[in-house]
Coordinates of C-alpha atoms in Angstrom, one line a residue:
X1 CA -124.7 52.0 236.2
X2 CA -121.7 51.3 234.2
X3 CA -119.5 52.3 237.1
X4 CA -121.6 50.8 240.0
X5 CA -121.7 47.1 239.0
X6 CA -118.0 46.7 238.3
X7 CA -117.4 48.3 241.7
X8 CA -119.8 45.9 243.4
X9 CA -118.1 43.0 241.7
X10 CA -114.7 44.3 242.7
X11 CA -115.8 44.6 246.4
X12 CA -117.4 41.2 246.3
X13 CA -114.4 39.6 244.8
X14 CA -112.2 41.2 247.4
X15 CA -114.5 40.0 250.2
X16 CA -114.5 36.4 248.8
X17 CA -110.7 36.5 248.4
X18 CA -110.3 37.7 252.0
X19 CA -112.6 34.9 253.3
X20 CA -110.7 32.3 251.3
X21 CA -107.4 33.6 252.5
X22 CA -108.5 33.3 256.1
X23 CA -109.9 29.8 255.4
X24 CA -106.5 28.8 254.1
X25 CA -104.9 29.7 257.5
X26 CA -104.8 27.4 260.5
X27 CA -103.9 28.6 263.9
X28 CA -101.6 26.5 266.1
X29 CA -98.2 24.9 265.4
X30 CA -97.7 22.9 262.3
X31 CA -96.6 19.3 262.9
X32 CA -93.0 18.4 262.2
X33 CA -92.0 14.7 262.4
X34 CA -89.6 14.1 265.3
X35 CA -86.1 12.8 264.7
X36 CA -85.3 9.7 266.8
X37 CA -81.9 10.0 268.5
X38 CA -80.3 6.7 267.9
X39 CA -76.7 5.4 267.9
X40 CA -74.9 4.4 264.7
X41 CA -75.0 0.7 265.6
X42 CA -76.3 -1.7 268.2
X43 CA -73.9 -1.9 271.1
X44 CA -74.5 -5.7 271.6
X45 CA -74.0 -6.6 268.0
X46 CA -71.0 -9.0 268.2
X47 CA -70.0 -11.9 266.0
X48 CA -68.6 -15.3 267.0
X49 CA -71.8 -17.2 267.4
X50 CA -73.1 -20.0 265.2
X51 CA -76.2 -17.9 264.3
X52 CA -74.7 -14.4 264.1
X53 CA -76.7 -11.1 263.9
X54 CA -75.6 -8.7 261.1
X55 CA -76.4 -5.1 260.4
X56 CA -78.3 -5.9 257.1
X57 CA -81.9 -5.2 256.1
X58 CA -84.5 -7.0 258.2
X59 CA -86.6 -9.6 256.5
X60 CA -90.3 -8.7 256.8
X61 CA -91.3 -12.4 256.9
X62 CA -88.7 -13.2 259.6
X63 CA -90.4 -16.5 260.6
X64 CA -89.5 -18.0 257.2
X65 CA -85.8 -18.0 258.4
X66 CA -86.7 -21.1 260.5
X67 CA -87.4 -23.0 257.2
X68 CA -90.5 -24.7 258.7
X69 CA -93.5 -24.8 256.3
X70 CA -95.8 -25.7 259.2
X71 CA -94.8 -22.6 261.1
X72 CA -95.4 -20.5 258.0
X73 CA -98.9 -22.0 257.6
X74 CA -99.8 -21.4 261.3
X75 CA -98.8 -17.8 261.1
X76 CA -100.8 -17.2 257.9
X77 CA -103.9 -18.9 259.5
X78 CA -103.5 -16.8 262.7
X79 CA -103.4 -13.6 260.7
X80 CA -106.6 -14.6 258.9
X81 CA -108.5 -15.9 261.9
X82 CA -107.2 -14.4 265.1
X83 CA -110.1 -12.6 266.9
X84 CA -108.0 -10.0 268.7
X85 CA -106.4 -8.9 265.5
X86 CA -109.9 -8.6 263.9
X87 CA -110.9 -6.3 266.8
X88 CA -107.9 -4.1 266.0
X89 CA -109.0 -4.0 262.4
X90 CA -112.5 -2.9 263.5
X91 CA -110.9 -0.1 265.5
X92 CA -109.3 1.2 262.3
X93 CA -112.8 1.2 260.7
X94 CA -114.1 3.2 263.6
X95 CA -111.3 5.7 263.4
X96 CA -111.9 6.0 259.6
X97 CA -115.5 7.0 260.3
X98 CA -114.4 9.6 262.8
X99 CA -112.2 11.1 260.2
X100 CA -115.1 11.2 257.8
X101 CA -117.2 13.0 260.4
X102 CA -114.4 15.6 260.9
X103 CA -114.3 16.2 257.2
X104 CA -118.0 16.6 257.0
X105 CA -117.7 19.9 259.0
X106 CA -116.2 21.5 255.9
X107 CA -119.5 21.2 254.0
X108 CA -122.7 23.1 254.9
X109 CA -125.5 21.2 256.7
X110 CA -128.9 21.1 255.0
X111 CA -132.1 19.8 256.7
X112 CA -135.6 19.4 255.3
X113 CA -138.6 20.0 257.5
X114 CA -142.3 19.3 257.0
X115 CA -145.0 19.9 259.6
X116 CA -148.6 20.5 260.3
X117 CA -149.8 22.5 263.3
X118 CA -153.3 23.4 264.6
X119 CA -153.2 26.8 266.2
X120 CA -155.5 28.9 268.3
X121 CA -153.9 32.4 268.5
X122 CA -156.4 34.0 271.0
X123 CA -156.9 37.0 268.7
X124 CA -160.5 37.5 269.8
X125 CA -159.6 38.0 273.4
X126 CA -157.0 40.6 272.5
X127 CA -159.5 42.4 270.3
X128 CA -162.1 42.4 273.1
X129 CA -159.6 43.7 275.6
X130 CA -158.7 46.6 273.3
X131 CA -162.4 47.4 272.8
X132 CA -162.4 46.7 269.1
X133 CA -165.8 45.0 269.1
X134 CA -167.4 48.0 270.9
X135 CA -166.1 50.3 268.2
X136 CA -167.3 47.9 265.5
X137 CA -170.8 48.2 266.9
X138 CA -170.7 51.9 266.3
X139 CA -169.5 51.4 262.8
X140 CA -172.2 48.8 262.1
X141 CA -174.9 51.1 263.4
X142 CA -173.8 53.8 260.9
X143 CA -173.3 51.3 257.9
X144 CA -175.0 48.3 256.5
X145 CA -171.8 46.2 256.8
X146 CA -171.4 43.7 259.7
X147 CA -167.7 43.2 260.4
X148 CA -168.0 41.0 263.5
X149 CA -168.3 37.7 261.5
X150 CA -165.1 38.5 259.7
X151 CA -163.2 39.1 262.9
X152 CA -164.7 36.0 264.5
X153 CA -163.4 33.9 261.6
X154 CA -159.9 35.2 262.2
X155 CA -160.1 34.1 265.8
X156 CA -161.0 30.5 265.1
X157 CA -158.4 27.7 265.2
X158 CA -156.4 27.3 261.9
X159 CA -154.3 24.5 260.5
X160 CA -150.9 25.5 259.1
X161 CA -149.0 23.4 256.6
X162 CA -145.3 24.1 256.2
X163 CA -142.4 22.6 254.2
X164 CA -138.9 24.1 254.4
X165 CA -135.2 23.7 254.0
X166 CA -132.7 24.9 256.5
X167 CA -129.0 25.4 255.7
X168 CA -126.1 26.4 257.9
X169 CA -122.4 26.7 257.1
X170 CA -119.7 27.7 259.6
X171 CA -116.7 29.3 257.8
X172 CA -113.4 27.7 258.8
X173 CA -111.7 31.1 259.2
X174 CA -109.1 30.0 261.7
X175 CA -108.5 26.4 260.5
X176 CA -110.4 24.8 263.4
X177 CA -112.0 22.2 261.1
X178 CA -108.7 21.7 259.3
X179 CA -106.9 20.9 262.6
X180 CA -109.8 18.6 263.6
X181 CA -109.4 16.7 260.4
X182 CA -105.6 16.6 260.9
X183 CA -106.1 15.3 264.4
X184 CA -108.6 12.6 263.3
X185 CA -106.2 11.5 260.6
X186 CA -103.4 11.1 263.1
X187 CA -105.8 9.2 265.4
X188 CA -106.6 6.9 262.5
X189 CA -102.9 6.3 262.0
X190 CA -102.7 5.5 265.7
X191 CA -105.3 2.8 265.2
X192 CA -103.4 1.4 262.1
X193 CA -100.2 1.2 264.1
X194 CA -102.0 -0.4 267.0
X195 CA -103.2 -3.1 264.6
X196 CA -99.6 -3.4 263.3
X197 CA -98.3 -3.8 266.8
X198 CA -101.0 -6.5 267.5
X199 CA -99.9 -8.2 264.2
X200 CA -96.3 -8.3 265.3
X201 CA -97.2 -9.6 268.7
X202 CA -99.5 -12.3 267.2
X203 CA -96.7 -13.5 264.8
X204 CA -94.3 -13.7 267.8
X205 CA -96.8 -15.5 270.0
X206 CA -97.5 -18.2 267.3
X207 CA -93.7 -18.7 266.8
X208 CA -93.1 -18.9 270.5
X209 CA -95.9 -21.4 271.0
X210 CA -94.7 -23.5 268.0
X211 CA -91.1 -23.5 269.3
X212 CA -92.2 -24.4 272.8
X213 CA -94.3 -27.3 271.3
X214 CA -91.4 -28.7 269.3
X215 CA -89.0 -28.1 272.2
X216 CA -91.3 -30.0 274.6
X217 CA -91.5 -32.8 272.1
X218 CA -87.7 -32.9 271.7
X219 CA -87.2 -33.0 275.5
X220 CA -89.9 -35.7 275.8
X221 CA -88.1 -37.8 273.2
X222 CA -84.8 -37.4 275.0
X223 CA -86.4 -38.4 278.3
X224 CA -87.9 -41.4 276.7
X225 CA -84.5 -42.5 275.4
X226 CA -83.0 -42.1 278.9
X227 CA -85.9 -44.0 280.4
X228 CA -85.4 -46.9 278.0
X229 CA -81.7 -47.0 279.0
X230 CA -82.6 -46.8 282.7
X231 CA -85.1 -49.6 282.3
X232 CA -82.5 -51.8 280.6
X233 CA -80.1 -51.0 283.5
X234 CA -82.8 -51.9 286.0
X235 CA -83.7 -55.2 284.3
X236 CA -80.0 -56.1 284.0
X237 CA -79.5 -55.4 287.7
X238 CA -82.6 -57.5 288.6
X239 CA -81.2 -60.4 286.6
X240 CA -77.8 -60.1 288.3
X241 CA -79.6 -60.0 291.7
X242 CA -81.5 -63.2 291.0
X243 CA -78.3 -64.9 290.1
X244 CA -76.6 -63.7 293.2
X245 CA -74.2 -61.4 291.4
X246 CA -75.6 -58.1 292.7
X247 CA -77.1 -57.0 296.0
X248 CA -80.7 -55.8 296.4
X249 CA -79.4 -52.3 297.0
X250 CA -78.3 -52.0 293.4
X251 CA -81.8 -53.1 292.2
X252 CA -83.5 -50.4 294.4
X253 CA -81.1 -47.7 293.2
X254 CA -81.7 -48.6 289.6
X255 CA -85.5 -48.6 290.1
X256 CA -85.3 -45.2 291.8
X257 CA -83.3 -43.8 288.8
X258 CA -85.9 -45.3 286.4
X259 CA -88.9 -43.8 288.3
X260 CA -87.2 -40.4 288.7
X261 CA -86.8 -40.1 284.9
X262 CA -90.3 -41.3 284.3
X263 CA -91.7 -38.8 286.7
X264 CA -90.4 -35.9 284.6
X265 CA -92.4 -36.9 281.6
X266 CA -95.9 -35.5 282.6
X267 CA -94.8 -31.9 282.8
X268 CA -93.5 -31.9 279.3
X269 CA -96.5 -33.8 278.0
X270 CA -98.7 -31.1 279.6
X271 CA -96.6 -28.4 277.9
X272 CA -97.2 -30.2 274.5
X273 CA -101.0 -30.1 275.0
X274 CA -100.9 -26.5 276.3
X275 CA -98.9 -25.3 273.3
X276 CA -101.3 -27.0 270.8
X277 CA -104.3 -25.5 272.6
X278 CA -102.6 -22.1 272.5
X279 CA -101.9 -22.4 268.7
X280 CA -105.5 -23.3 268.1
X281 CA -106.8 -20.3 269.9
X282 CA -104.3 -18.0 268.2
X283 CA -105.6 -19.1 264.9
X284 CA -109.2 -18.5 266.0
X285 CA -110.2 -22.1 266.6
X286 CA -111.3 -24.1 269.7
X287 CA -108.6 -25.8 271.8
X288 CA -107.8 -29.2 270.5
X289 CA -108.7 -28.4 266.9
X290 CA -105.0 -28.7 265.8
X291 CA -104.0 -31.8 267.8
X292 CA -104.1 -34.2 264.9
X293 CA -101.9 -31.9 262.9
X294 CA -99.4 -31.0 265.5
X295 CA -99.2 -34.1 267.7
X296 CA -96.7 -35.9 265.4
X297 CA -93.1 -35.3 266.7
X298 CA -91.0 -33.1 264.5
X299 CA -87.4 -31.9 264.8
X300 CA -86.8 -28.6 266.5
X301 CA -86.3 -25.9 263.8
X302 CA -82.7 -25.1 263.1
X303 CA -81.6 -21.5 263.7
X304 CA -80.5 -19.4 260.7
X305 CA -76.9 -18.8 260.2
X306 CA -77.4 -15.1 259.7
X307 CA -79.9 -12.9 261.6
X308 CA -80.3 -9.4 259.9
X309 CA -81.0 -6.7 262.5
X310 CA -80.5 -3.5 260.5
X311 CA -79.3 -0.4 262.2
X312 CA -80.9 1.6 265.0
X313 CA -81.7 4.6 262.7
X314 CA -84.3 2.4 260.9
X315 CA -85.9 1.1 264.1
X316 CA -88.3 4.0 264.3
X317 CA -89.8 3.1 260.9
X318 CA -90.2 -0.6 261.7
X319 CA -91.5 -0.6 265.3
X320 CA -95.3 0.0 265.3
X321 CA -95.2 1.2 268.9
X322 CA -92.8 4.0 267.9
X323 CA -94.9 4.9 264.9
X324 CA -98.0 4.9 267.1
X325 CA -96.2 7.3 269.5
X326 CA -95.4 9.5 266.6
X327 CA -99.0 9.6 265.5
X328 CA -100.1 10.4 269.1
X329 CA -97.7 13.4 269.0
X330 CA -99.2 14.5 265.7
X331 CA -102.7 14.3 267.1
X332 CA -101.7 16.3 270.2
X333 CA -100.1 19.0 268.1
X334 CA -103.2 19.4 265.9
X335 CA -105.3 19.6 269.0
X336 CA -103.5 22.7 270.0
X337 CA -104.8 24.4 266.9
X338 CA -108.3 23.2 267.7
X339 CA -108.2 24.7 271.2
X340 CA -106.6 28.0 269.9
X341 CA -109.4 28.4 267.3
X342 CA -112.0 28.4 270.1
X343 CA -110.6 31.7 271.2
X344 CA -111.6 33.5 268.0
X345 CA -115.0 34.5 266.7
X346 CA -116.9 32.0 264.6
X347 CA -118.9 33.2 261.5
X348 CA -121.8 31.1 260.1
X349 CA -124.0 31.5 257.1
X350 CA -127.6 30.4 257.7
X351 CA -130.6 30.4 255.5
X352 CA -134.2 29.0 255.3
X353 CA -136.6 28.7 252.4
X354 CA -140.0 27.1 252.4
X355 CA -143.7 27.1 251.6
X356 CA -146.4 27.8 254.2
X357 CA -150.2 28.1 254.0
X358 CA -153.4 27.1 255.8
X359 CA -154.5 25.1 252.8
X360 CA -152.2 22.3 251.6
X361 CA -153.3 22.7 248.0
X362 CA -151.7 26.2 248.0
X363 CA -148.2 25.0 249.0
X364 CA -147.1 24.8 245.4
X365 CA -148.2 28.4 244.9
X366 CA -145.3 30.8 244.8
X367 CA -147.1 33.4 246.8
X368 CA -146.9 30.9 249.8
X369 CA -143.1 31.0 250.0
X370 CA -141.0 32.5 252.7
X371 CA -137.2 32.7 253.2
X372 CA -134.5 34.1 255.5
X373 CA -130.8 34.3 255.2
X374 CA -127.8 36.1 256.6
X375 CA -124.6 35.7 258.5
X376 CA -124.2 35.3 262.2
X377 CA -121.2 35.9 264.4
X378 CA -120.4 34.3 267.7
X379 CA -117.7 36.1 269.8
X380 CA -116.4 34.4 273.0
X381 CA -116.3 37.2 275.6
X382 CA -116.2 35.5 279.0
X383 CA -115.9 31.7 279.6
X384 CA -114.4 31.7 283.1
X385 CA -110.9 30.8 281.8
X386 CA -112.2 27.6 280.2
X387 CA -110.8 28.3 276.7
X388 CA -107.4 29.5 277.9
X389 CA -107.1 26.4 280.1
X390 CA -108.0 24.2 277.1
X391 CA -105.1 25.7 275.2
X392 CA -102.7 25.2 278.1
X393 CA -103.9 21.6 278.5
X394 CA -103.4 20.9 274.8
X395 CA -99.8 22.2 275.0
X396 CA -99.1 20.1 278.1
X397 CA -100.5 17.0 276.3
X398 CA -98.3 17.7 273.3
X399 CA -95.2 18.0 275.6
X400 CA -96.2 14.7 277.3
X401 CA -96.6 13.0 273.9
X402 CA -93.2 14.2 272.8
X403 CA -91.6 12.7 275.9
X404 CA -93.6 9.6 275.4
X405 CA -92.2 9.3 271.9
X406 CA -88.6 9.6 273.2
X407 CA -89.3 7.1 275.9
X408 CA -90.7 4.6 273.4
X409 CA -87.6 4.9 271.2
X410 CA -85.3 4.3 274.2
X411 CA -87.4 1.3 275.3
X412 CA -87.2 -0.1 271.7
X413 CA -83.4 0.2 271.8
X414 CA -83.3 -1.5 275.1
X415 CA -85.5 -4.3 273.9
X416 CA -83.2 -5.0 270.9
X417 CA -80.0 -4.8 273.0
X418 CA -81.4 -7.1 275.7
X419 CA -82.6 -9.6 273.0
X420 CA -79.1 -9.5 271.4
X421 CA -77.4 -10.2 274.7
X422 CA -79.8 -13.1 275.6
X423 CA -79.5 -14.6 272.1
X424 CA -75.7 -14.5 272.2
X425 CA -75.3 -15.8 275.7
X426 CA -77.8 -18.6 275.3
X427 CA -76.1 -19.8 272.1
X428 CA -72.9 -20.0 274.1
X429 CA -74.7 -21.9 276.7
X430 CA -75.9 -24.4 274.1
X431 CA -72.4 -24.9 272.9
X432 CA -71.1 -25.6 276.4
X433 CA -74.0 -27.9 277.2
X434 CA -73.5 -29.9 274.0
X435 CA -69.9 -30.4 275.0
X436 CA -71.0 -31.5 278.5
X437 CA -73.4 -34.0 276.9
X438 CA -70.6 -35.5 274.9
X439 CA -68.4 -35.7 278.0
X440 CA -71.1 -37.2 280.1
X441 CA -71.9 -39.8 277.4
X442 CA -68.2 -40.9 277.4
X443 CA -68.2 -41.0 281.2
X444 CA -71.3 -43.1 281.3
X445 CA -69.9 -45.6 278.7
X446 CA -66.6 -45.8 280.7
X447 CA -68.5 -46.3 284.0
X448 CA -70.6 -49.1 282.4
X449 CA -67.6 -50.9 281.0
X450 CA -65.8 -50.6 284.3
X451 CA -68.7 -52.0 286.2
X452 CA -69.1 -54.9 283.9
X453 CA -65.4 -55.7 284.4
X454 CA -65.8 -55.4 288.1
X455 CA -63.5 -52.3 288.3
X456 CA -66.2 -49.8 289.6
X457 CA -69.3 -49.8 291.7
X458 CA -72.9 -49.7 290.4
X459 CA -73.3 -46.3 292.2
X460 CA -70.8 -44.8 289.7
X461 CA -72.9 -46.1 286.8
X462 CA -76.1 -44.7 288.1
X463 CA -74.5 -41.4 288.9
X464 CA -73.0 -41.1 285.4
X465 CA -76.4 -42.0 283.9
X466 CA -78.2 -39.4 286.0
X467 CA -75.7 -36.7 285.0
X468 CA -76.0 -37.6 281.3
X469 CA -79.8 -37.4 281.5
X470 CA -79.6 -34.1 283.2
X471 CA -77.1 -32.6 280.7
X472 CA -79.2 -33.7 277.7
X473 CA -82.3 -32.2 279.2
X474 CA -80.5 -28.9 280.0
X475 CA -79.1 -28.8 276.5
X476 CA -82.5 -29.2 274.9
X477 CA -84.0 -26.6 277.2
X478 CA -81.2 -24.2 276.3
X479 CA -81.8 -24.8 272.6
X480 CA -85.5 -24.0 273.0
X481 CA -84.7 -20.9 275.0
X482 CA -82.3 -19.8 272.2
X483 CA -85.1 -20.1 269.7
X484 CA -87.4 -18.1 271.9
X485 CA -84.6 -15.5 272.2
X486 CA -84.5 -15.2 268.5
X487 CA -88.3 -14.7 268.3
X488 CA -87.9 -12.0 271.0
X489 CA -85.2 -10.3 268.9
X490 CA -87.4 -10.3 265.8
X491 CA -90.3 -8.9 267.8
X492 CA -88.0 -6.2 269.2
X493 CA -87.0 -5.2 265.7
X494 CA -90.6 -4.7 264.9
X495 CA -90.8 -6.3 261.4
X496 CA -93.5 -8.6 260.2
X497 CA -96.4 -6.2 259.5
X498 CA -95.3 -4.6 256.2
X499 CA -96.8 -7.3 254.0
X500 CA -100.2 -7.4 255.8
X501 CA -101.7 -3.9 255.4
X502 CA -104.8 -5.2 253.7
X503 CA -106.1 -7.5 256.4
X504 CA -109.9 -7.5 255.6
X505 CA -112.6 -6.7 258.1
X506 CA -114.5 -9.6 259.6
X507 CA -117.6 -10.5 257.6
X508 CA -120.0 -9.8 260.4
X509 CA -118.6 -6.2 260.7
X510 CA -120.7 -5.3 257.6
X511 CA -124.0 -6.5 259.2
X512 CA -123.6 -5.4 262.8
X513 CA -123.6 -7.2 266.2
X514 CA -127.1 -8.5 265.8
X515 CA -125.9 -10.9 263.1
X516 CA -122.6 -11.9 264.7
X517 CA -121.9 -15.5 263.7
X518 CA -121.9 -18.1 266.4

């Protein structure tokens, strides 16, 4: 005895150690974060513009560079109330529960059962078929004991009460559960990055709609100024015609110029209302809810003097779509381990304990207990190539995810480069158009003075006025486009999500769809 028990403990400890060592292993490749191949600097990063991009750290709250408190307020309200963003947050909650489900496979499953059954076993028929009752008659004739009633009682229907607990635990010998948890964690990260991408897009959409609103208001104001000048010219020409100093042709030409400018107003007024409706919906409100707040004309926001764009090497950490592609690669890598683990035997420990009796009052009696326990092994022998094909499919999906990551990085670099080119070229266009406006204003003033002095025709005045109005309108449109280019550049850089990682779930997500607020 002194030798036997230590030997048993030693063998048991060795077996437990072996099981734990196997459980610590995980088949399949371990994930390694990819290294994005990026240049040292952006190719289109050039100076010489009034608002110049520089290779400095990107501001997470990039919209604050416009120095417009109303824009800041709209973006904060959109983050809090946008319904599409809340859907992305709910997808994170769903992915988190999937991760919890995967982790639950590490623990044993225990189920409780209670049942009552009424059984008729048909014992009497079996006894009669075997001639037991005939032999009992011979016994009864030789003794004073009648055994038939005892056998008859056994053949009657009985009620069976049973309460039990079942437990099962599959040992994670090959790391299948570990890889499933790893894959679920990567899929949760995909949902988080999808939310971050939606957040960046939302901020950019709010900024775009706001700049379009202010741009349409600025162009409308410019047109109204030109319309007022054209009206004065028309009234002056009409006065001269009545006094016999100008022909009717001049009056009709002036009226045509006036009506042409006035006909351009409705399209920009429509843009104003559409932009206000868009901002209302982006903030989670009905169209028209922000009209009273936004209808007042306000100057177009000034562009910042310096636009920090960082370096390409940090782009993979800022762009949510690149981070999402990396998480997708991580999930595909873990899935290889899951598919490989299916090729190996699975070992489970199962057990059952309960109480069973035909009388419910005896269920608490220890003599009514029953139990069973032991290991079970399942070995895949023939699956028609399904398991091997699953491994090959998982490897192909990982290779595709790796290529998708590289393509996402290249697309991100292209987006930034294109945005830099557009921003620089449109700034140059604004400078040229501003000079054109100044030249056209001088030409109009000279033509007006010459006409009043009788040195030029009225057609020259109208032509100068038309060119001035066109130049001013083009300059305002180019200024708006430059602002939109800057928003596109900030979006391409991927910043704007870092300070909003704790966006809360919608209130109705706690209660379920049946109680969704109207």
